[in-house]
């Protein structure tokens, strides 16, 4: 657990990049989402017991809080089915919202010691979308995230997903967002954001 905590902390540094320029931290999140992609059984699962053991041993571990939030977001995704599947049932949507609410509780409780890690904001952005936050409130969360870490590309991808036609947005809204993102990140990424 100490080693994993160390990697999550180390990879939160923007200098820790893969050869393609993406953050190594994104790989950590992707690995856990993959691991949790098949429903792990909620808070009665051995996986959740291991996360609780980690939290008990290291109560102010940003890594443990982030992994627990990933666990609940993955459970929410699992409950509602594939994003390409037909509309989930009311029961599935309700269960998904419960899991998103659990993830939000973890994020709120860990904000003081975990919000310096870009994954904290990225997870909160997915939770906000899952809990149907109004656009202005979601925008505030995005603005806070990009003030702290303007070159964490997954933030921008999350907004593009939110603005997609599948989610009630439009290609025009995506194009406007991309133009603003390119301007906002020009000093850090040049035109690389586009």
PDB file of C-alpha atoms in Angstrom, residues 99-193:
ATOM      1  CA  UNK A  99     -22.943   4.945  -5.893  1.00  0.00           C
ATOM      2  CA  UNK A 100     -22.131   8.394  -7.290  1.00  0.00           C
ATOM      3  CA  UNK A 101     -23.306   9.866  -3.970  1.00  0.00           C
ATOM      4  CA  UNK A 102     -20.943   7.485  -2.110  1.00  0.00           C
ATOM      5  CA  UNK A 103     -18.077   8.646  -4.342  1.00  0.00           C
ATOM      6  CA  UNK A 104     -18.995  12.283  -3.697  1.00  0.00           C
ATOM      7  CA  UNK A 105     -18.965  11.679   0.068  1.00  0.00           C
ATOM      8  CA  UNK A 106     -15.449  10.206  -0.204  1.00  0.00           C
ATOM      9  CA  UNK A 107     -14.280  13.177  -2.274  1.00  0.00           C
ATOM     10  CA  UNK A 108     -15.778  15.755   0.098  1.00  0.00           C
ATOM     11  CA  UNK A 109     -14.251  14.025   3.132  1.00  0.00           C
ATOM     12  CA  UNK A 110     -10.815  13.833   1.479  1.00  0.00           C
ATOM     13  CA  UNK A 111     -10.723  17.294  -0.088  1.00  0.00           C
ATOM     14  CA  UNK A 112      -8.249  18.729   2.439  1.00  0.00           C
ATOM     15  CA  UNK A 113      -5.582  16.118   1.718  1.00  0.00           C
ATOM     16  CA  UNK A 114      -6.439  14.681  -1.714  1.00  0.00           C
ATOM     17  CA  UNK A 115      -7.636  17.557  -3.920  1.00  0.00           C
ATOM     18  CA  UNK A 116      -4.059  18.416  -4.908  1.00  0.00           C
ATOM     19  CA  UNK A 117      -4.074  15.264  -7.019  1.00  0.00           C
ATOM     20  CA  UNK A 118      -5.637  15.889 -10.462  1.00  0.00           C
ATOM     21  CA  UNK A 119      -7.558  12.610 -10.262  1.00  0.00           C
ATOM     22  CA  UNK A 120      -9.565  14.018  -7.353  1.00  0.00           C
ATOM     23  CA  UNK A 121     -11.059  16.739  -9.564  1.00  0.00           C
ATOM     24  CA  UNK A 122     -11.439  14.416 -12.545  1.00  0.00           C
ATOM     25  CA  UNK A 123     -13.420  11.952 -10.441  1.00  0.00           C
ATOM     26  CA  UNK A 124     -15.504  14.766  -8.998  1.00  0.00           C
ATOM     27  CA  UNK A 125     -16.314  15.928 -12.524  1.00  0.00           C
ATOM     28  CA  UNK A 126     -17.659  12.459 -13.360  1.00  0.00           C
ATOM     29  CA  UNK A 127     -19.586  12.366 -10.085  1.00  0.00           C
ATOM     30  CA  UNK A 128     -21.074  15.785 -10.862  1.00  0.00           C
ATOM     31  CA  UNK A 129     -22.190  14.554 -14.262  1.00  0.00           C
ATOM     32  CA  UNK A 130     -23.622  11.379 -12.715  1.00  0.00           C
ATOM     33  CA  UNK A 131     -25.559  13.427 -10.167  1.00  0.00           C
ATOM     34  CA  UNK A 132     -26.869  15.779 -12.886  1.00  0.00           C
ATOM     35  CA  UNK A 133     -25.287  18.958 -11.557  1.00  0.00           C
ATOM     36  CA  UNK A 134     -26.477  22.119 -13.311  1.00  0.00           C
ATOM     37  CA  UNK A 135     -24.105  23.426 -15.972  1.00  0.00           C
ATOM     38  CA  UNK A 136     -22.960  26.465 -13.969  1.00  0.00           C
ATOM     39  CA  UNK A 137     -22.013  24.354 -10.947  1.00  0.00           C
ATOM     40  CA  UNK A 138     -20.177  21.846 -13.175  1.00  0.00           C
ATOM     41  CA  UNK A 139     -18.361  24.767 -14.834  1.00  0.00           C
ATOM     42  CA  UNK A 140     -17.204  26.017 -11.421  1.00  0.00           C
ATOM     43  CA  UNK A 141     -15.730  22.594 -10.660  1.00  0.00           C
ATOM     44  CA  UNK A 142     -13.971  22.504 -14.044  1.00  0.00           C
ATOM     45  CA  UNK A 143     -12.629  26.043 -13.501  1.00  0.00           C
ATOM     46  CA  UNK A 144     -11.279  25.081 -10.071  1.00  0.00           C
ATOM     47  CA  UNK A 145      -9.630  21.974 -11.525  1.00  0.00           C
ATOM     48  CA  UNK A 146      -7.975  23.811 -14.412  1.00  0.00           C
ATOM     49  CA  UNK A 147      -6.792  26.635 -12.160  1.00  0.00           C
ATOM     50  CA  UNK A 148      -4.876  24.045 -10.163  1.00  0.00           C
ATOM     51  CA  UNK A 149      -3.686  21.899 -13.085  1.00  0.00           C
ATOM     52  CA  UNK A 150      -4.332  23.547 -16.454  1.00  0.00           C
ATOM     53  CA  UNK A 151      -2.357  20.946 -18.418  1.00  0.00           C
ATOM     54  CA  UNK A 152      -4.214  17.843 -17.202  1.00  0.00           C
ATOM     55  CA  UNK A 153      -5.817  16.905 -20.503  1.00  0.00           C
ATOM     56  CA  UNK A 154      -8.399  14.466 -19.084  1.00  0.00           C
ATOM     57  CA  UNK A 155     -10.309  17.438 -17.592  1.00  0.00           C
ATOM     58  CA  UNK A 156     -10.947  18.741 -21.088  1.00  0.00           C
ATOM     59  CA  UNK A 157     -11.897  15.308 -22.404  1.00  0.00           C
ATOM     60  CA  UNK A 158     -14.459  14.994 -19.596  1.00  0.00           C
ATOM     61  CA  UNK A 159     -16.092  18.269 -20.633  1.00  0.00           C
ATOM     62  CA  UNK A 160     -16.147  17.224 -24.291  1.00  0.00           C
ATOM     63  CA  UNK A 161     -17.911  14.009 -23.225  1.00  0.00           C
ATOM     64  CA  UNK A 162     -20.459  16.095 -21.311  1.00  0.00           C
ATOM     65  CA  UNK A 163     -21.040  18.314 -24.353  1.00  0.00           C
ATOM     66  CA  UNK A 164     -21.421  15.425 -26.815  1.00  0.00           C
ATOM     67  CA  UNK A 165     -24.718  14.994 -28.690  1.00  0.00           C
ATOM     68  CA  UNK A 166     -25.189  11.651 -26.897  1.00  0.00           C
ATOM     69  CA  UNK A 167     -25.407  13.625 -23.643  1.00  0.00           C
ATOM     70  CA  UNK A 168     -27.693  16.356 -24.949  1.00  0.00           C
ATOM     71  CA  UNK A 169     -24.967  18.646 -26.269  1.00  0.00           C
ATOM     72  CA  UNK A 170     -23.887  19.463 -29.789  1.00  0.00           C
ATOM     73  CA  UNK A 171     -20.838  19.471 -32.016  1.00  0.00           C
ATOM     74  CA  UNK A 172     -21.060  23.262 -32.071  1.00  0.00           C
ATOM     75  CA  UNK A 173     -20.824  23.360 -28.260  1.00  0.00           C
ATOM     76  CA  UNK A 174     -17.804  21.047 -28.409  1.00  0.00           C
ATOM     77  CA  UNK A 175     -16.144  23.257 -31.016  1.00  0.00           C
ATOM     78  CA  UNK A 176     -16.740  26.402 -28.904  1.00  0.00           C
ATOM     79  CA  UNK A 177     -15.326  24.654 -25.844  1.00  0.00           C
ATOM     80  CA  UNK A 178     -12.242  23.462 -27.731  1.00  0.00           C
ATOM     81  CA  UNK A 179     -11.575  26.992 -29.027  1.00  0.00           C
ATOM     82  CA  UNK A 180     -11.773  28.342 -25.464  1.00  0.00           C
ATOM     83  CA  UNK A 181      -9.601  25.512 -24.131  1.00  0.00           C
ATOM     84  CA  UNK A 182      -6.917  26.146 -26.758  1.00  0.00           C
ATOM     85  CA  UNK A 183      -6.793  29.810 -25.792  1.00  0.00           C
ATOM     86  CA  UNK A 184      -6.813  29.067 -22.059  1.00  0.00           C
ATOM     87  CA  UNK A 185      -3.943  26.568 -22.336  1.00  0.00           C
ATOM     88  CA  UNK A 186      -1.891  28.257 -25.050  1.00  0.00           C
ATOM     89  CA  UNK A 187       0.786  29.406 -22.582  1.00  0.00           C
ATOM     90  CA  UNK A 188       1.204  25.832 -21.325  1.00  0.00           C
ATOM     91  CA  UNK A 189       0.539  23.672 -24.405  1.00  0.00           C
ATOM     92  CA  UNK A 190       0.660  26.008 -27.382  1.00  0.00           C
ATOM     93  CA  UNK A 191      -1.978  24.778 -29.815  1.00  0.00           C
ATOM     94  CA  UNK A 192      -1.399  21.188 -28.668  1.00  0.00           C
ATOM     95  CA  UNK A 193      -4.762  21.096 -26.933  1.00  0.00           C
TER      96      UNK A 193
END
